XYZ file of C-alpha atoms in Angstrom:
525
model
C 3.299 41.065 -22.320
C 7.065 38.714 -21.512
C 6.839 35.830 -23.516
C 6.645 32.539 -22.171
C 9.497 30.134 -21.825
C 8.545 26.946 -22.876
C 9.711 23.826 -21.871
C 9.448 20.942 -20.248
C 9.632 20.673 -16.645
C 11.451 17.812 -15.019
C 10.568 15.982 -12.414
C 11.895 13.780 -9.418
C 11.187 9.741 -10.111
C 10.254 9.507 -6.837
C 7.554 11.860 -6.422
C 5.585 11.113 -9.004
C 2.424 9.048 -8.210
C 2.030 5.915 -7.005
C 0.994 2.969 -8.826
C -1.869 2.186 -7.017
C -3.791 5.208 -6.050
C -6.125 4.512 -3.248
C -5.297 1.019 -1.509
C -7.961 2.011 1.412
C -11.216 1.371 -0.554
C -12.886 -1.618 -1.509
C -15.942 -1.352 -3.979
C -17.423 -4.909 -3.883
C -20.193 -4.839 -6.317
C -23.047 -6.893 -5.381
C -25.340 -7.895 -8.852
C -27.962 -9.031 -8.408
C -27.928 -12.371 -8.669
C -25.218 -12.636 -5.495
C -27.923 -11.038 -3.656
C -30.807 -13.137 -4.227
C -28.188 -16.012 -4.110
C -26.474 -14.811 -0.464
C -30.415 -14.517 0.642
C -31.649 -17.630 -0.110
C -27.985 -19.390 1.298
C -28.267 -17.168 4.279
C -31.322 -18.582 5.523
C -30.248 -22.039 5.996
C -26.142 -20.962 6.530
C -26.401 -18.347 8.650
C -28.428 -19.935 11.460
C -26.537 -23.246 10.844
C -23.190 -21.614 11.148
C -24.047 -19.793 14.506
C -24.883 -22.477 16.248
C -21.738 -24.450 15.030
C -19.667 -21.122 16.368
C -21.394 -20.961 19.175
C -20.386 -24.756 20.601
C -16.686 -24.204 19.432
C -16.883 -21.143 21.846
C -18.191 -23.000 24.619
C -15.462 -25.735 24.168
C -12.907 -23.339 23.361
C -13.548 -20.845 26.847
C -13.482 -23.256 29.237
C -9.754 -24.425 27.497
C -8.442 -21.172 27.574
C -9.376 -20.313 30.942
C -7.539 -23.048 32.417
C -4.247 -22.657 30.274
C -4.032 -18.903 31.396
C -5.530 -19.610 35.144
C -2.913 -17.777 37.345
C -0.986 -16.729 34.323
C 0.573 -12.805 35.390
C 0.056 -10.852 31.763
C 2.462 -7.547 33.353
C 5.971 -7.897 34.539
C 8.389 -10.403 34.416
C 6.504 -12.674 32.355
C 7.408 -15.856 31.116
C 6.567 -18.300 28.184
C 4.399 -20.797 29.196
C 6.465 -24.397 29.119
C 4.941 -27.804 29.771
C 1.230 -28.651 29.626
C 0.152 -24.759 29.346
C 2.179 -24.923 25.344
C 1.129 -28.033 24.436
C -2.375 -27.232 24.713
C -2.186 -24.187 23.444
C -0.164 -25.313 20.899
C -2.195 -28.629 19.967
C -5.779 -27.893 21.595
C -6.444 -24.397 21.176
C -5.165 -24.140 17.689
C -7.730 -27.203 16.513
C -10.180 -25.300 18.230
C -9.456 -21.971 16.220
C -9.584 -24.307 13.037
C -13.213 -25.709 14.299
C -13.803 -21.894 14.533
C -13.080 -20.638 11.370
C -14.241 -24.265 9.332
C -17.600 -23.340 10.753
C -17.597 -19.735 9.550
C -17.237 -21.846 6.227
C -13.806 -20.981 5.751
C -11.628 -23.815 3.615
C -7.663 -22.815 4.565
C -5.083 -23.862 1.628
C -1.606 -23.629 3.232
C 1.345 -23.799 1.070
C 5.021 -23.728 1.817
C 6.738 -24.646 4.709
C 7.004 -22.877 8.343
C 10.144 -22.257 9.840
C 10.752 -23.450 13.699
C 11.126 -20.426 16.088
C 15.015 -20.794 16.303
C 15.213 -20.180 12.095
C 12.667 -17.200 11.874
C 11.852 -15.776 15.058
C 9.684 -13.622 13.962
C 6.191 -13.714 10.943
C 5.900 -10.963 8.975
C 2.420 -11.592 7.533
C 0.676 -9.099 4.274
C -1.480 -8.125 3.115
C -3.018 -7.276 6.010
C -7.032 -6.660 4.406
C -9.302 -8.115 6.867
C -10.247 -8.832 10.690
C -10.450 -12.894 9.374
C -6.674 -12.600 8.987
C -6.120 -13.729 12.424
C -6.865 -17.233 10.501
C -2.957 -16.615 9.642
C -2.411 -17.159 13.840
C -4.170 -20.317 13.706
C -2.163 -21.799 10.877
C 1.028 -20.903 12.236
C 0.403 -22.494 15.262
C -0.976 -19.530 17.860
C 2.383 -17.301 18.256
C 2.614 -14.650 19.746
C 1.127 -11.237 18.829
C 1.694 -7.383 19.399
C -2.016 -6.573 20.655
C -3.422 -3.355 22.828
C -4.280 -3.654 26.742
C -7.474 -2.938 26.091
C -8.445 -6.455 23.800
C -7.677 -8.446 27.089
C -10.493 -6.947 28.571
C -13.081 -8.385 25.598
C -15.599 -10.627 26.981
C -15.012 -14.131 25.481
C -12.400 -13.539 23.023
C -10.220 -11.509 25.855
C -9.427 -14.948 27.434
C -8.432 -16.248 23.921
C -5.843 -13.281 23.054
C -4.073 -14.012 27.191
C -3.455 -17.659 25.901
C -1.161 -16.096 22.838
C 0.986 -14.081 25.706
C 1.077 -10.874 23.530
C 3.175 -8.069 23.074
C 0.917 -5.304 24.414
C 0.856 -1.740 23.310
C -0.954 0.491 25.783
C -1.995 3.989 23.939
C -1.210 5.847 27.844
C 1.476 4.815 28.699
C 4.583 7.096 26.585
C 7.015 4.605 26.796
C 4.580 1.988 24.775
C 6.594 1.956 21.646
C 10.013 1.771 23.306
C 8.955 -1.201 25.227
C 6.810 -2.729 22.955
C 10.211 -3.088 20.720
C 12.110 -4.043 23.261
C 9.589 -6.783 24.215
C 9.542 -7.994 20.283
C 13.520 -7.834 20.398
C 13.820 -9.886 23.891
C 11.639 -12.606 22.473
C 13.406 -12.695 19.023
C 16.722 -13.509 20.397
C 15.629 -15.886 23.209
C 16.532 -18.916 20.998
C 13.225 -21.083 21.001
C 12.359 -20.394 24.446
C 9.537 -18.237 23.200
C 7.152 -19.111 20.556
C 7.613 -16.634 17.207
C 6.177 -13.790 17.056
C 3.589 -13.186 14.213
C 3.225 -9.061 13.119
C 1.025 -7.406 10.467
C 3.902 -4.817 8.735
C 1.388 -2.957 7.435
C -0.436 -1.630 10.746
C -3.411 -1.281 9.006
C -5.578 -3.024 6.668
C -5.653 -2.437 2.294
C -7.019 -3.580 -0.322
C -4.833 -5.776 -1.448
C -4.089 -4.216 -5.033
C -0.143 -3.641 -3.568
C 1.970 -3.778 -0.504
C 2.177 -0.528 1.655
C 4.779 0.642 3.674
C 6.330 -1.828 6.486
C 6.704 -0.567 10.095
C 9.921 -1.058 11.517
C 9.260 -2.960 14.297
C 9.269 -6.218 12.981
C 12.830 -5.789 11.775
C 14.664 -3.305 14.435
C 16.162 -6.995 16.358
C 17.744 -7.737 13.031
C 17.215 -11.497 13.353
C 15.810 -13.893 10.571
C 11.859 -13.154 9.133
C 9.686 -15.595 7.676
C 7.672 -13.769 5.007
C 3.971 -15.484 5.029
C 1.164 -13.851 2.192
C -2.452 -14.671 2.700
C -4.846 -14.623 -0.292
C -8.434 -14.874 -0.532
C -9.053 -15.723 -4.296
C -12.724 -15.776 -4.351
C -15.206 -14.626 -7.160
C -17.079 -12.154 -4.969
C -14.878 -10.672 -2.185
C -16.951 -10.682 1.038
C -13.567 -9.900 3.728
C -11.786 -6.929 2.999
C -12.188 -4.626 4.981
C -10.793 -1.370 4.499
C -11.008 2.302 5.607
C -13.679 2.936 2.573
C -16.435 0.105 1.900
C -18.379 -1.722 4.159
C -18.761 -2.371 7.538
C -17.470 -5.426 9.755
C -21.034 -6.279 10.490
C -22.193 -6.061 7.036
C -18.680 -8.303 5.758
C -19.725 -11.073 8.164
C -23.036 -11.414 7.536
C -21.792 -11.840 3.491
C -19.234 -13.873 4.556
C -21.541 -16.195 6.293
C -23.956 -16.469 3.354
C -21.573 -18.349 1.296
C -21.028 -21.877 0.255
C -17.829 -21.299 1.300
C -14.766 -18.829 1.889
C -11.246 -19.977 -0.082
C -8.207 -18.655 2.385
C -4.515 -19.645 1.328
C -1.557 -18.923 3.665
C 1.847 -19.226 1.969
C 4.892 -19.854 4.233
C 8.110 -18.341 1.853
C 11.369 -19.297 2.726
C 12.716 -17.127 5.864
C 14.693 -13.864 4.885
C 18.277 -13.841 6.666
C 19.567 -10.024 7.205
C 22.807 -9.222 5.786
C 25.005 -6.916 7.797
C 23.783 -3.978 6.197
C 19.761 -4.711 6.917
C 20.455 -5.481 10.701
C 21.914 -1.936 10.606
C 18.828 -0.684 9.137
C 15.587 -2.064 10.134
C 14.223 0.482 6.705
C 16.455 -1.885 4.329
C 15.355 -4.935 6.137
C 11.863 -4.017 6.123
C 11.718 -2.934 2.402
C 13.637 -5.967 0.874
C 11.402 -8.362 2.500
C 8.277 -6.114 1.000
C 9.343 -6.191 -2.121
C 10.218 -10.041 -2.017
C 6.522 -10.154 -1.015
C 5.399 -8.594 -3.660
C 7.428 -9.942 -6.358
C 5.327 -13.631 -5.572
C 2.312 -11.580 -5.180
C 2.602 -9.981 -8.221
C 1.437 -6.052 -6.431
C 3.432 -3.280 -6.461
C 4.630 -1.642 -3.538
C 3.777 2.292 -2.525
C 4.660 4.230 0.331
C 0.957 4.908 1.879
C 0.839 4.411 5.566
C -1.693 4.362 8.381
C -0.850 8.212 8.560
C -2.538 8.855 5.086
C -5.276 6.910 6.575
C -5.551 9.511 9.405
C -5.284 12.558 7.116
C -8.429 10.528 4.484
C -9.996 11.024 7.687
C -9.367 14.841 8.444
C -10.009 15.037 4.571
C -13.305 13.762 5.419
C -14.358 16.450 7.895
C -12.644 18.963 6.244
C -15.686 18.281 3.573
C -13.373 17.071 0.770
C -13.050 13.918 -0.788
C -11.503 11.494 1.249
C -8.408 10.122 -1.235
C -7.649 13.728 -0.728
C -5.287 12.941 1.854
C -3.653 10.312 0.673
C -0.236 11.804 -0.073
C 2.350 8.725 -0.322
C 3.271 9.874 4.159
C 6.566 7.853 4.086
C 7.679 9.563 1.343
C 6.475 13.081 1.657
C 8.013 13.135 5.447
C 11.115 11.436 4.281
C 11.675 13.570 1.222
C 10.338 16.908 2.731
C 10.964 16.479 6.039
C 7.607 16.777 7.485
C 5.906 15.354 10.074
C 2.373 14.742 10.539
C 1.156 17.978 12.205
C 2.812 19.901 9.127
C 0.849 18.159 6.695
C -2.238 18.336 8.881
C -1.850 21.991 8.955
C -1.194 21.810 4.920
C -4.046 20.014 4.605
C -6.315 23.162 6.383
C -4.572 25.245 4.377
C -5.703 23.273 1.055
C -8.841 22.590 2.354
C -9.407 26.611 2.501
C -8.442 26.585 -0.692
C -10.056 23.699 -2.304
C -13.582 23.322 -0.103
C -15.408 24.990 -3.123
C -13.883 23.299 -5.851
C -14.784 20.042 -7.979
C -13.253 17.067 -6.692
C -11.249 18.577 -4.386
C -9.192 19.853 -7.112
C -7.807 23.127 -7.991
C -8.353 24.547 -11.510
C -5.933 27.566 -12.797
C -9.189 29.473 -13.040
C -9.666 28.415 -9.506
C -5.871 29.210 -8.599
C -6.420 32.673 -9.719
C -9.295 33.199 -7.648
C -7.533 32.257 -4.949
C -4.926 34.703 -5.113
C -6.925 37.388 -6.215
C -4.866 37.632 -9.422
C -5.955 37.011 -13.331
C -4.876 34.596 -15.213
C -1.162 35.593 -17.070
C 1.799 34.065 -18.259
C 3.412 34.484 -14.642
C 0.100 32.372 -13.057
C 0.158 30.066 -15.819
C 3.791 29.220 -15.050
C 3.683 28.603 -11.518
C 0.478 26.831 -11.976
C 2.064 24.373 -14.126
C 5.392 24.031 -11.221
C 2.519 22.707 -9.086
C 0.853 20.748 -11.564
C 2.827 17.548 -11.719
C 0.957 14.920 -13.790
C 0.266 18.015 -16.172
C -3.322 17.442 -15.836
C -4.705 21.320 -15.424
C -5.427 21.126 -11.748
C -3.780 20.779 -8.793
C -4.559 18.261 -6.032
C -3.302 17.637 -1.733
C -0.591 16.277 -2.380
C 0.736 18.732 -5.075
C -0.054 21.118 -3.419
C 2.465 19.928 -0.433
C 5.230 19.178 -2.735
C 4.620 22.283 -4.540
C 4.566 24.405 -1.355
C 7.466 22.587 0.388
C 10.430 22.762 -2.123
C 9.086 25.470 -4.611
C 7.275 28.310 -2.274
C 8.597 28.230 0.884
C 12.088 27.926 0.006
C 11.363 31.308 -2.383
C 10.111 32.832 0.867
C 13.440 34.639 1.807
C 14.275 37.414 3.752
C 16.550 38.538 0.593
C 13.648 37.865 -1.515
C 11.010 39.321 0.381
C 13.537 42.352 0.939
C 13.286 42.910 -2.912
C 9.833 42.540 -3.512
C 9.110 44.814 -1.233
C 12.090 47.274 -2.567
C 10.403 47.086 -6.407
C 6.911 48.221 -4.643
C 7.915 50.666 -2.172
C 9.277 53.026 -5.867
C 9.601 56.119 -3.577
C 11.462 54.769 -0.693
C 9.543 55.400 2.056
C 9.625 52.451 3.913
C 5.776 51.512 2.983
C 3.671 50.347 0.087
C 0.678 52.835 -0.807
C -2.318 51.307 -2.615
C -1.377 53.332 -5.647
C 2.120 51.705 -5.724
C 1.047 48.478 -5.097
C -1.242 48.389 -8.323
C 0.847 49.588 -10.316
C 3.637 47.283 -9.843
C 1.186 44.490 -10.113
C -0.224 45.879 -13.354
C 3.018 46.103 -15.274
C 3.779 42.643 -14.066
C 0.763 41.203 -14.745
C 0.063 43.028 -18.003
C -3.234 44.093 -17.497
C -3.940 47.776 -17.542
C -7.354 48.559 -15.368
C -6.496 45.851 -12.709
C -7.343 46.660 -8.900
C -6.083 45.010 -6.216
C -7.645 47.213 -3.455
C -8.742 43.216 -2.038
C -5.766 42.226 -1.578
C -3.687 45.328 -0.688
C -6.535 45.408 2.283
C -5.730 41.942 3.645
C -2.323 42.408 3.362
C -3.031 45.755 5.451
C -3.239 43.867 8.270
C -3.676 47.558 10.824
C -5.458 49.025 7.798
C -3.507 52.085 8.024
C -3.886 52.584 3.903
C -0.313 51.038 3.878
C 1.750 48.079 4.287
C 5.010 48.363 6.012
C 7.400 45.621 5.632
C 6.773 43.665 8.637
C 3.160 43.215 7.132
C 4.257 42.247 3.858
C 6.617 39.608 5.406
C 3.843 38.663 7.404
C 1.436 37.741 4.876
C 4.158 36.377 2.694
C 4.778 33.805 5.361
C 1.524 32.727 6.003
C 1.037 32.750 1.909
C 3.852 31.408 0.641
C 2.888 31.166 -2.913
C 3.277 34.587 -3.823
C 6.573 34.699 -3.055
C 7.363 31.946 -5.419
C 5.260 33.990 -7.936
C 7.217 36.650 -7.753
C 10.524 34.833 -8.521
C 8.578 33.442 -11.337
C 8.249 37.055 -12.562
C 11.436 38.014 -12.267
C 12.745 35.211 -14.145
C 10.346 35.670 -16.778
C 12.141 39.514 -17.018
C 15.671 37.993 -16.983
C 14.651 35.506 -19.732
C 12.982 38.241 -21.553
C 16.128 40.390 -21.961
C 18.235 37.417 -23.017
C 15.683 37.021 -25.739
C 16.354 40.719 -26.800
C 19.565 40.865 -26.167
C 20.271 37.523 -28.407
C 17.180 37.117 -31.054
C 17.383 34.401 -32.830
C 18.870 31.876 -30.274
C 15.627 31.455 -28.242
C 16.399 27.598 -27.872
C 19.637 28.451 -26.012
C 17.770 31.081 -23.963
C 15.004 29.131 -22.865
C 17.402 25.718 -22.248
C 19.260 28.584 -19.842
C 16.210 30.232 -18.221
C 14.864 26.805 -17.901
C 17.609 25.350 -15.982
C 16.776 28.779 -13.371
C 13.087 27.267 -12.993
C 13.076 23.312 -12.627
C 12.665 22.386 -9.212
C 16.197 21.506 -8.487
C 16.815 25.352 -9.071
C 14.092 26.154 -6.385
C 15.791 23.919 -3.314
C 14.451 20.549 -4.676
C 17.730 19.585 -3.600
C 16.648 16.281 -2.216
C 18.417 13.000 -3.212
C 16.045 10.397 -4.359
């Protein structure tokens, strides 16, 4: 059997894990004693705290209707001037406080905001909860980026028309283009429009860290007033995340208690340098990490994207964090886009349906590819396994196939692989051949690989002609990198005999062959 190189194997910074894991679940535990207390509250609160929401809604309709009556939402629109702002400006946002004071909400505001001439625009995180509009009310009832489809609520429709918001209709194709054009016109109309308030996020968290920032908020490259909201209560009964409970069930909580602490902090607006109004990613990521800095949350590069993939995770039958995979960064870095990693994701979910956790053990691995468990396995194993924690998870399993397998997969490569099988140069690989190849590699004398020779087979002809081989290999792009492993393990093996004694120097050369820089990992953090 080759010895083993050993080593350590060095990794990119910036694809290691995040520090915060999952920022999509929340697991409020309820003892007890909050039960029996929100039960005993709710019975007098709850009923109380309708009816209070109830006349603020009856007040607040009739308000909104006229301020919007004849108002065009499509087209040329126009910020409303005169009478129509004041009252939306003065009345309607008292009314949204008499809202949210009878939910039992007490708002702390801190800081200062900015007029609409020195930050056009709000960029408002962490973005956790559907009571985060409270943010709106506070800063006066701006503008918003909202979907056709919310004008069209009963009640609270007539309430998002008097905010004149950006809208973002899921048919039309040229939504996102002219929803940031829309964002960018109203940015740079010096104070005729009010400012307009965006969650960066897209979607809600947690709140354990700051996720990525969408662009949009940033592409005009004018000044951004960074505003946090906090909710520091002793039981959490808001967020509201893709993993926890429902909005139904977070009311009714919500509702139940004495009373709900809020705080909105205005920090001072963030000017763009020359640089950042070149690039809306700069811009967006200084201001997140100034926002996280007062926080006191790290920032990671999850998006609504993983949240989509936690989802196909989900009916895949693994464990939802499966697909959280860091998106920004794995597209960025690997140049992937969604549909890749979707298909990745099949691919691992294959793989991984039957295993614990969603994980892949080396036992496991071997299964898989219908090989034992040897030196060669072990090594490649270990290229996936970043966090050196014996199995392999999603997104290893990406990074592992993206810049270690499929850049292996060559026609040179394949061209010798198939070369060292095909020992009598016929142009096809006979079962015979095939095994024993496989068994001198492998080191294991009585092995049979009549499975896999068959499903390479793909005519079952009782051969494989090269067009098969590159086939599967393509589809399977792990083998080839297991292969390479092998032959490096040969090369290594005669430097060891031709120079005994120096196996340091031999493995720091071999090992410079096998890191992933070596395999196409040529991407600079």
């Amino acid at each position: 059997m080759p010895p083993q190189r050993v080593f350590a194997l060095p990794r990119q910074q910036s694809l290691l894990l995040p520090a915060v894991i999952n920022p999509f679940v929340q697991d409020t535990k309820l003892p007890k004693t909050a039960v029996i207390k929100c039960l005993l509250l709710g019975v007098f609160l709850i009923p109380l705290r309708v009816i209070l929401m109830s006349l603020v809604l009856t007040v607040t309709w009739p308000v909104a209707f006229i301020i919007t009556f004849n108002q065009p939402l499509k087209g040329a629109v126009e910020p409303m001037t005169g009478w129509r702002r004041f009252m939306c400006k003065r009345v309607m946002t008292a009314l949204g406080r008499a809202y949210y004071f009878s939910m039992g909400f007490r708002v702390v505001v801190k800081g200062k905001q900015a007029s609409s001439i020195e930050a056009p625009i709000l960029a408002v995180a962490p973005h956790s909860t559907f009571f985060d509009g409270i943010a709106c009310v506070v800063s006066g009832l701006p503008s918003t980026v909202s979907r056709v489809e919310n004008l069209a609520t009963p009640i609270f429709g007539r309430f998002v028309r008097c905010l004149q918001p950006v809208l973002v209709s899921r048919k039309d194709p040229d939504s996102r283009k002219n929803t940031i054009l829309a964002i960018e016109t109203r940015a740079k109309s010096e104070g005729r429009w009010p400012q307009v308030l965006i969650f960066p996020e897209g979607t809600c968290t947690n709140r354990s860290c700051l996720i990525t920032f969408k662009q949009g908020a940033f592409i005009p490259g004018v000044p951004v007033q960074p505003v946090l909201i906090r909710y520091p209560n002793k039981l959490d009964t808001v967020t509201w995340t893709w993993q926890g409970y429902r909005s139904k069930t977070l009311l009714l909580l919500t509702l139940c208690q004495l009373y709900t602490t809020v705080e909105v902090e205005f920090l001072p607006p963030h000017i763009p340098t020359e640089d950042e109004k070149k690039s809306p990613a700069l811009f967006a990521s200084r201001v997140r990490d100034t926002m996280a800095k007062v926080l006191g949350v790290p920032v990671t590069d999850h998006t609504y994207e993983d949240c989509r993939l936690m989802i196909s995770a989900g009916e895949l039958t693994l464990p939802m964090e499966t697909g959280l995979v860091e998106f920004t960064k794995i597209s960025r870095k690997l140049n992937l886009k969604w549909d890749s990693v979707k298909k990745e994701l099949d691919c691992f979910a294959a793989m991984a349906s039957s295993c614990k956790g969603g994980r892949i053990t080396i036992e496991e691995f071997a299964r898989i590819l219908k090989l034992p468990v040897n030196p060669i396995l072990a090594e490649l194993f270990a290229l996936f396994d970043r966090n050196g924690d014996g199995t392999i998870d999603f997104r290893e399993y990406v990074i592992g196939v993206n810049i270690l397998c499929r850049p292996a997969n060559t026609e040179d490569v394949l061209q010798m692989a198939f070369q060292l099988f095909d020992t009598d140069e016929d142009g096809k690989i006979t079962l015979d051949e095939f095994n024993a190849l496989l068994r001198s590699a492998l080191g294991v004398a009585d092995l049979n690989m009549a499975k896999l020779f068959k499903e390479i087979d793909a005519d079952s002809s009782g051969f494989i002609t090269f067009s098969e081989f590159q086939a599967f290999a393509s589809s399977h792009p792990e083998y080839a990198k297991l292969f390479t492993t092998y032959l490096e393990l040969q090369r290594y093996q005669a430097i060891q005999e031709a120079m005994p004694g120096d196996l340091e120097l031999a493995g720091q050369s071999s090992s410079g062959e096998t890191t992933e820089d070596s395999t196409s990992d040529k991407k600079d953090d």
